[in-house]
Coordinates of C-alpha atoms in Angstrom, one line a residue:
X19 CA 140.6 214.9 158.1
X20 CA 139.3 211.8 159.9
X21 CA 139.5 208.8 158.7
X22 CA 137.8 205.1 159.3
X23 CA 139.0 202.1 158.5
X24 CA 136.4 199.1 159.2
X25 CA 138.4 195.7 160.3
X26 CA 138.0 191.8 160.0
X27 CA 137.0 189.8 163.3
X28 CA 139.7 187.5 164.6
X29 CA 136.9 184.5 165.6
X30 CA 133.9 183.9 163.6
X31 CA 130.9 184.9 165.8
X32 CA 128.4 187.1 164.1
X33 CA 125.8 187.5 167.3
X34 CA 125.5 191.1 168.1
X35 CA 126.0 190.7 171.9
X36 CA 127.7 192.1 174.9
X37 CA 131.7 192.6 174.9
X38 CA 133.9 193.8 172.3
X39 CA 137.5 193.4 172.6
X40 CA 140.1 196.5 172.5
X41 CA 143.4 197.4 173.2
X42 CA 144.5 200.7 175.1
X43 CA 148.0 201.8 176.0
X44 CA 149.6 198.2 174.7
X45 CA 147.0 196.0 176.7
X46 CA 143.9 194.2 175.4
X47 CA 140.4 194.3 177.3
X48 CA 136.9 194.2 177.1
X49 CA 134.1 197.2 176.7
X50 CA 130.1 196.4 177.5
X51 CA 127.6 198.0 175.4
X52 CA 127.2 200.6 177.5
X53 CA 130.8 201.8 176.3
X54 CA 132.5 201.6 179.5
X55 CA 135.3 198.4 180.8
X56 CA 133.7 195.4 181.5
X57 CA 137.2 193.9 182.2
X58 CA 140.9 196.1 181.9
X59 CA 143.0 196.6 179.8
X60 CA 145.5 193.8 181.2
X61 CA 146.3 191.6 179.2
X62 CA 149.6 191.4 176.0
X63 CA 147.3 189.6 173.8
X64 CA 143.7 188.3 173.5
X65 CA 140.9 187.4 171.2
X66 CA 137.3 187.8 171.0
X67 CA 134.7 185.9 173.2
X68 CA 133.3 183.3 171.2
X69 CA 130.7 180.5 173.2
X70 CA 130.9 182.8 176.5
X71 CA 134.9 182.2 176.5
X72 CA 137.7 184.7 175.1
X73 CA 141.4 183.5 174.6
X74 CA 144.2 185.5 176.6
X75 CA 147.4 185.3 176.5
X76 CA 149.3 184.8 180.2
X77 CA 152.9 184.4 180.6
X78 CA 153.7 183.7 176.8
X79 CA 151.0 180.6 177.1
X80 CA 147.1 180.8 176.3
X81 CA 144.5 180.5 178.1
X82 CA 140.8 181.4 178.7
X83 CA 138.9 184.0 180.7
X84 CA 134.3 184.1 181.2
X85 CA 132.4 187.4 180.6
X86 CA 133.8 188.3 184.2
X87 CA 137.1 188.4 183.8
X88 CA 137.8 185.2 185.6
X89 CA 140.4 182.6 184.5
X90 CA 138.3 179.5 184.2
X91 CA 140.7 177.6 182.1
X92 CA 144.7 177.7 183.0
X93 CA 146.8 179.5 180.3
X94 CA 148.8 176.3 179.5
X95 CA 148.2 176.3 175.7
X96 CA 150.7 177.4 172.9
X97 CA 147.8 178.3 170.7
X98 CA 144.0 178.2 170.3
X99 CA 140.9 178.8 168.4
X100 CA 137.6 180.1 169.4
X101 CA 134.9 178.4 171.2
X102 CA 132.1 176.7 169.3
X103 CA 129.6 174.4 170.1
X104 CA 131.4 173.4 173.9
X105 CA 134.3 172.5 172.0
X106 CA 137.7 174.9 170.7
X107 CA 141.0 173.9 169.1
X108 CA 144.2 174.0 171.0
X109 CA 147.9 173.3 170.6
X110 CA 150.4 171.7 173.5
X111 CA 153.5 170.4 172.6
X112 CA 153.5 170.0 169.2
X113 CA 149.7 168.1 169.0
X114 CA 146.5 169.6 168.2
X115 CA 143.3 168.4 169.8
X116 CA 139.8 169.5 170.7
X117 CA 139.0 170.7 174.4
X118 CA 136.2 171.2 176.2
X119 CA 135.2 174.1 178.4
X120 CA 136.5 172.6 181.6
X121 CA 139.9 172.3 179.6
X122 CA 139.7 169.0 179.4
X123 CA 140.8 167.3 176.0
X124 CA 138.0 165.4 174.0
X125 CA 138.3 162.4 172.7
X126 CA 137.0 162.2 168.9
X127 CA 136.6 160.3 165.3
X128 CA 139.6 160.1 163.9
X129 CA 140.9 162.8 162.1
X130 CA 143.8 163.9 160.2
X131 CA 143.6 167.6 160.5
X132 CA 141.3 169.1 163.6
X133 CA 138.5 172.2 162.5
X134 CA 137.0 174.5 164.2
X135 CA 133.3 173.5 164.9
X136 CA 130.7 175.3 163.0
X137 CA 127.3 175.5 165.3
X138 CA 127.2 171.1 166.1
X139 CA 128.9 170.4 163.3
X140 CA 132.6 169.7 162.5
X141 CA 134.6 168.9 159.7
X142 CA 136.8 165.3 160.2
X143 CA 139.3 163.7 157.7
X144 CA 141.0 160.9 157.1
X145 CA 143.3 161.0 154.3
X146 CA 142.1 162.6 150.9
X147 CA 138.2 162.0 152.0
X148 CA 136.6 164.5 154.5
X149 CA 133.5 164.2 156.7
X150 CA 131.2 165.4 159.6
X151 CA 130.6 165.0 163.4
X152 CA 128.4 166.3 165.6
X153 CA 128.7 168.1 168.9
X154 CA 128.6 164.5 170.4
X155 CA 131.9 163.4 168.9
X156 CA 129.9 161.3 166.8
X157 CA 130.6 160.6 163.5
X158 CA 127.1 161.6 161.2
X159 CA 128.9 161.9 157.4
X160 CA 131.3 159.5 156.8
X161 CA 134.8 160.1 155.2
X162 CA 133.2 160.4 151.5
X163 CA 133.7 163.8 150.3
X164 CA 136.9 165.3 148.6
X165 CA 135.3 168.9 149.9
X166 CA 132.7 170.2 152.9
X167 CA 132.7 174.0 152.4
X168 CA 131.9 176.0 155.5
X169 CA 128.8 176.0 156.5
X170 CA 126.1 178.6 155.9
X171 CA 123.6 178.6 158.1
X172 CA 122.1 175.2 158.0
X173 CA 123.5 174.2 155.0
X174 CA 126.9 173.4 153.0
X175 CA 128.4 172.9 149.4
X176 CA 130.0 168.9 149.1
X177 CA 132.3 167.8 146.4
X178 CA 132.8 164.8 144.7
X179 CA 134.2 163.4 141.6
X180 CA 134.3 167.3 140.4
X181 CA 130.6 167.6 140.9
X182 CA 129.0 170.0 143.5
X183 CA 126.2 169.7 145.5
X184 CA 124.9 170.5 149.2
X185 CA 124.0 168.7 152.6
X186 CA 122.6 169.7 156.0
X187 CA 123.9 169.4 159.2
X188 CA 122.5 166.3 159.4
X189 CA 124.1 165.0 156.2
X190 CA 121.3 164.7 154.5
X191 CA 122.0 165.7 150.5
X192 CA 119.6 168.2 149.6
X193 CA 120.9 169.3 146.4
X194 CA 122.0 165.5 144.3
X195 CA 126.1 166.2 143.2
X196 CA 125.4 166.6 140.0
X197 CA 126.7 170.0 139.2
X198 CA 129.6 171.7 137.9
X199 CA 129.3 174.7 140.4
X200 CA 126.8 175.4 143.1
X201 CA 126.0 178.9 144.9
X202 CA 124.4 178.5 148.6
X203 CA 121.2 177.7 149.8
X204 CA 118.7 180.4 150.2
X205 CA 115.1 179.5 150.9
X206 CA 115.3 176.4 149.4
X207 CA 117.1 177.7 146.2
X208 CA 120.5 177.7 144.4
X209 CA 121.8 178.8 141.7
X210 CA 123.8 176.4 139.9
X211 CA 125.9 175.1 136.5
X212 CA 125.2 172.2 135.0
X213 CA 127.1 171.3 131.5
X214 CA 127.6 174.6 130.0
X215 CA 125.0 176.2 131.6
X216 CA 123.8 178.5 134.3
X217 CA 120.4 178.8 136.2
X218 CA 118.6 178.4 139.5
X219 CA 117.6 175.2 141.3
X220 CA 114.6 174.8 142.7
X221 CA 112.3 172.0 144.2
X222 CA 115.3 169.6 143.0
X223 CA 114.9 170.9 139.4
X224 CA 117.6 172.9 137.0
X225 CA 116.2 175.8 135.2
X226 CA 118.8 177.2 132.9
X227 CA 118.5 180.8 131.9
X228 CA 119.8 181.1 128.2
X229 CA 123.0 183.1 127.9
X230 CA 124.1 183.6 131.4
X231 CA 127.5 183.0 131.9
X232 CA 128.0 183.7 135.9
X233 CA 125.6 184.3 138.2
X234 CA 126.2 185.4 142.2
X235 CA 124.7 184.2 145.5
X236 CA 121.3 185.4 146.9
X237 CA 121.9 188.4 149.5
X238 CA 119.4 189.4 151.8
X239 CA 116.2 189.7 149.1
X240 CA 114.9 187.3 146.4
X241 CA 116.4 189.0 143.8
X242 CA 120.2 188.3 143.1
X243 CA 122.6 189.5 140.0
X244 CA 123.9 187.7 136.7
X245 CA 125.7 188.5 133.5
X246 CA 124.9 188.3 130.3
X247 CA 126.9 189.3 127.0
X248 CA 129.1 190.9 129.6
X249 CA 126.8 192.9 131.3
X250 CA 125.1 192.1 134.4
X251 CA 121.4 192.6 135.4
X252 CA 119.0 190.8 138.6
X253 CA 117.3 187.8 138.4
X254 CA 114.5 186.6 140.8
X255 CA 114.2 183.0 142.8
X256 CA 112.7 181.5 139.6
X257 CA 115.7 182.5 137.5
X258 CA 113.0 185.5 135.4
X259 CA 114.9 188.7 134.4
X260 CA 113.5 191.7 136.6
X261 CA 116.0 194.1 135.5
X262 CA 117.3 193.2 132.0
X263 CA 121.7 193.2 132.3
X264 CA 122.9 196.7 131.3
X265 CA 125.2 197.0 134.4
X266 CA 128.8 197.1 134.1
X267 CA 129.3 196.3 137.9
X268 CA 126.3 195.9 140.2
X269 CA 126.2 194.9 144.0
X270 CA 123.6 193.2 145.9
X271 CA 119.4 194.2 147.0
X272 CA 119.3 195.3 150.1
X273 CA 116.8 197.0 151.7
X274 CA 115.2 197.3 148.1
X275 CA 118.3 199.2 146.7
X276 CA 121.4 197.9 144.8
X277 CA 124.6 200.2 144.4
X278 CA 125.3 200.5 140.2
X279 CA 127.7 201.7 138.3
X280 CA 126.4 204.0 135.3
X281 CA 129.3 205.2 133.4
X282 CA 132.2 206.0 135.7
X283 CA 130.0 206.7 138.9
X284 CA 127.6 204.8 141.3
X285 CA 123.6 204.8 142.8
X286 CA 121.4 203.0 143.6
X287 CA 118.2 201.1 141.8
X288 CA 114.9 200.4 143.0
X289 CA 114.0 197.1 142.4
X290 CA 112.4 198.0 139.3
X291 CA 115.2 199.5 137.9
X292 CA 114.6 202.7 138.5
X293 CA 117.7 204.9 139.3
X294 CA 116.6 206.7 143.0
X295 CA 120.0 207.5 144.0
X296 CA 121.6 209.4 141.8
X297 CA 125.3 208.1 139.9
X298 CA 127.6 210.3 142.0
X299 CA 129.7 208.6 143.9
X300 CA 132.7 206.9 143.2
X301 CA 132.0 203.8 144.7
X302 CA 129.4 202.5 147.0
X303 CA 128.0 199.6 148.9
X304 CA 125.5 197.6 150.3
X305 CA 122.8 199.1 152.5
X306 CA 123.4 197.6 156.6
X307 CA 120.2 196.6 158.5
X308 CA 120.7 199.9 159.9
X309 CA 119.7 201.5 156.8
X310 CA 123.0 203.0 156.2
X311 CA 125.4 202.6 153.2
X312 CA 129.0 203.4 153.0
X313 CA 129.3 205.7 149.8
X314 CA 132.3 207.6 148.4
X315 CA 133.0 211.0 146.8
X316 CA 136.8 212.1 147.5
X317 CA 136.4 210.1 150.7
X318 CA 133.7 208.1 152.4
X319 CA 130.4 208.9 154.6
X320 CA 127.5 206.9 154.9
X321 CA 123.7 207.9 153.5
X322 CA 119.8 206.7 153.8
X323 CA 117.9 204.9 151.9
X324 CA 116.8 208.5 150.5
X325 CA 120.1 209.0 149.8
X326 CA 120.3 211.8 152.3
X327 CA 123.9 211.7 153.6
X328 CA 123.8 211.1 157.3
X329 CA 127.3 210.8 157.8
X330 CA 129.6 213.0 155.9
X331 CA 132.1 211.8 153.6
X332 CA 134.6 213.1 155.4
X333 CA 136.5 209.4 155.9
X334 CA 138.6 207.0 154.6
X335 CA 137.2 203.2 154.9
X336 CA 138.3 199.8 153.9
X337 CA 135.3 197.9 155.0
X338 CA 135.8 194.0 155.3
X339 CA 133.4 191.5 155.2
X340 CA 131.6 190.5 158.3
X341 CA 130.2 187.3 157.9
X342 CA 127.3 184.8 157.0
X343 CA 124.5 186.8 158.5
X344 CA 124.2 189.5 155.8
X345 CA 126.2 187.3 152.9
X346 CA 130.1 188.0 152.4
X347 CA 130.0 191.4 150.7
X348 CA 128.1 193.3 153.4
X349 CA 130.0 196.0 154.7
X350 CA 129.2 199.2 157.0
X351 CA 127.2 199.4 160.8
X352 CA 126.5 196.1 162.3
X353 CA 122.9 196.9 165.0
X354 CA 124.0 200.3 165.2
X355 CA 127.7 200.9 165.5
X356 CA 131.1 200.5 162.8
X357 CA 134.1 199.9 164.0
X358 CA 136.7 202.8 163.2
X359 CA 140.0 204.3 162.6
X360 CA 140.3 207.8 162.9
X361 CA 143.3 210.2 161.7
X362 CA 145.7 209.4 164.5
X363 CA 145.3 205.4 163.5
X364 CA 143.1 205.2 166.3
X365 CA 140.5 202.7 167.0
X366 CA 137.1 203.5 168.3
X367 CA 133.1 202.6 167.4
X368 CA 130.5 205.3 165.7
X369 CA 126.7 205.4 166.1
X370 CA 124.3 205.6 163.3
X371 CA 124.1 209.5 164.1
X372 CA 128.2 209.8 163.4
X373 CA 128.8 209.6 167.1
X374 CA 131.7 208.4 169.2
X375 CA 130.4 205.4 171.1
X376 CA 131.8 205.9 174.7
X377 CA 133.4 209.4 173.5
X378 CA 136.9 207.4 173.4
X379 CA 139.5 206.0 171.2
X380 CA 141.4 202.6 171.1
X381 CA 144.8 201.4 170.2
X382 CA 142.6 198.5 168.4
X383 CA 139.2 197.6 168.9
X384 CA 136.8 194.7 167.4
X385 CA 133.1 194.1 167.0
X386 CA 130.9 193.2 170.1
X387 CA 130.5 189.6 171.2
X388 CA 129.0 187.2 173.6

């Protein structure tokens, strides 16, 4: 039996784009999308391309290479990030500090701890406070905040004095801190507790929705889930009930569908509530942009939005989340192709039809990147 075994990215870069990093016969390289080398197999260790630069590894010290192969910054580096914004965090002797992509060190704000740079923005600190730069090295948040989370998208959830709220990349507070929890910005909405209760934010105003005790982050649709009595149901953007919570376990709209569980088994519901795909499987999960979902009956395959199985389940699969882009619980093809793990704990890509990308298999192999 084959198996498949989808696998986390080592640098957070969600564009589909041009390389994807794999490793054959011990050595790392890079295949282009028409499946063939772009550069050998060559090198002991490596990481994604991330900003138009990947990390390699050279003589026990790191450096990095373009989309051509070519060493444009010396491997002199005892560790290092991924590329963001023009800017990536190294180590030398003992000190961490920001580079450019000439190699040259940056001068910044000061800053106890370095982060990674998030698309122009990066997290400084100072102590027990935290703030923001931008890709100027200019400081554009002060250290005020005990917390910046990541950013998604545009957007990211501050703490202060145990009270949430969000700011953009330009530091401006778009949701006051005022709450006890806060879910991420979609379209100008939130969900949110304040006191004892849960609801939705929107316009700058808190509507609480009586008796909700949890509710989860807007996906891809304007409908997202919350519980109720200890069942879980889907609210829309103004916090209304368009499937009442009767759900033990639900997962997010995508693609008008949602995987359920009824009983001991999952399908999928319409976003009336309708069950369209019938409660067989064993577990399920959200539809990709592709229009395929991972489903499982003794093993996993993939089906359509008609529920027609396109891809037997002929496979294991331990999907991991992918990212931002389609919210942290998406999990299956990515613009047409899954990375996979087949019986002989090889690594290799399929197509939407159930096709080997390139017809060949990897010791390792990661999601394409620019």
């Amino acid at each position: 039996m084959k198996k498949i075994v989808l696998i986390l990215l080592f640098c957070t870069q969600f564009a589909f784009a041009q390389l994807a990093l794999v490793r054959l016969d011990g050595k790392v390289g890079y295949l282009n999308k028409k499946g063939e080398f772009a550069i050998k197999p060559q090198y002991d260790k490596a990481k994604d391309f991330s900003d138009g630069l990947a990390p390699v590894s050279v003589g026990g010290k790191w450096g990095f290479i373009n989309t051509n192969g070519e060493l444009v910054i010396p491997a002199g580096f005892d560790d290092v990030e991924c590329f963001n914004s023009g800017f990536c965090v190294v180590s030398k002797d003992r000190k961490r500090f920001y580079i450019n992509k000439k190699g040259e060190a940056v001068e910044t704000p000061a800053t106890d701890k370095y982060y990674d740079f998030e698309d122009g923005v990066a997290i400084i600190r100072k102590g027990e406070k935290v703030g923001l730069m931008n890709a100027k090295c200019a400081v554009i948040v002060d250290y005020k905040y005990d917390v910046i989370k990541s950013f998604e998208g545009d957007y990211a959830r501050v703490k202060n004095d145990g009270k949430w709220g969000i700011i953009d990349k330009t530091g401006k507070v778009v949701v006051e801190l005022q709450y006890e929890e806060i879910g991420n910005l979609y379209k100008n909405i939130t969900w949110a507790k304040s006191g004892d209760a849960f609801g939705i934010i929107a316009a700058g105003n808190f509507k609480a929705i009586e008796g909700v005790d949890k509710i989860w982050d807007f996906h891809t649709q304007d409908i997202t889930y919350a519980r109720k009595d200890k069942k879980i149901g889907f609210i829309d953007t103004n916090g209304n009930w368009v499937i009442e919570p009767k759900f033990d376990k639900v997962k997010a709209f995508s693609k008008n569908l949602a995987p359920v569980l009824v009983g001991k088994k999952w399908g999928y519901v319409n976003t009336s509530g309708n069950l369209v795909i019938d409660a067989v499987y064993n577990d399920a999960e959200v539809f990709s942009e592709d229009g395929l979902a991972p489903v499982k009956l003794k093993s996993w395959g993939f089906i359509d939005t008609t529920g027609k199985i396109i891809i037997p389940t002929e496979y294991d699969i331990t999907a991991a989340s992918i990212g931002s882009i389609f919210g942290k619980e998406q999990k299956g093809f990515i613009n047409g192709l899954a990375k996979v793990k087949n019986s002989n704990k090889k690594w290799g890509f399929l197509d939407t039809k159930g096709q080997l990308f390139g017809g060949q298999w990897f010791d390792n192999a990661e999601l394409f990147k620019q």
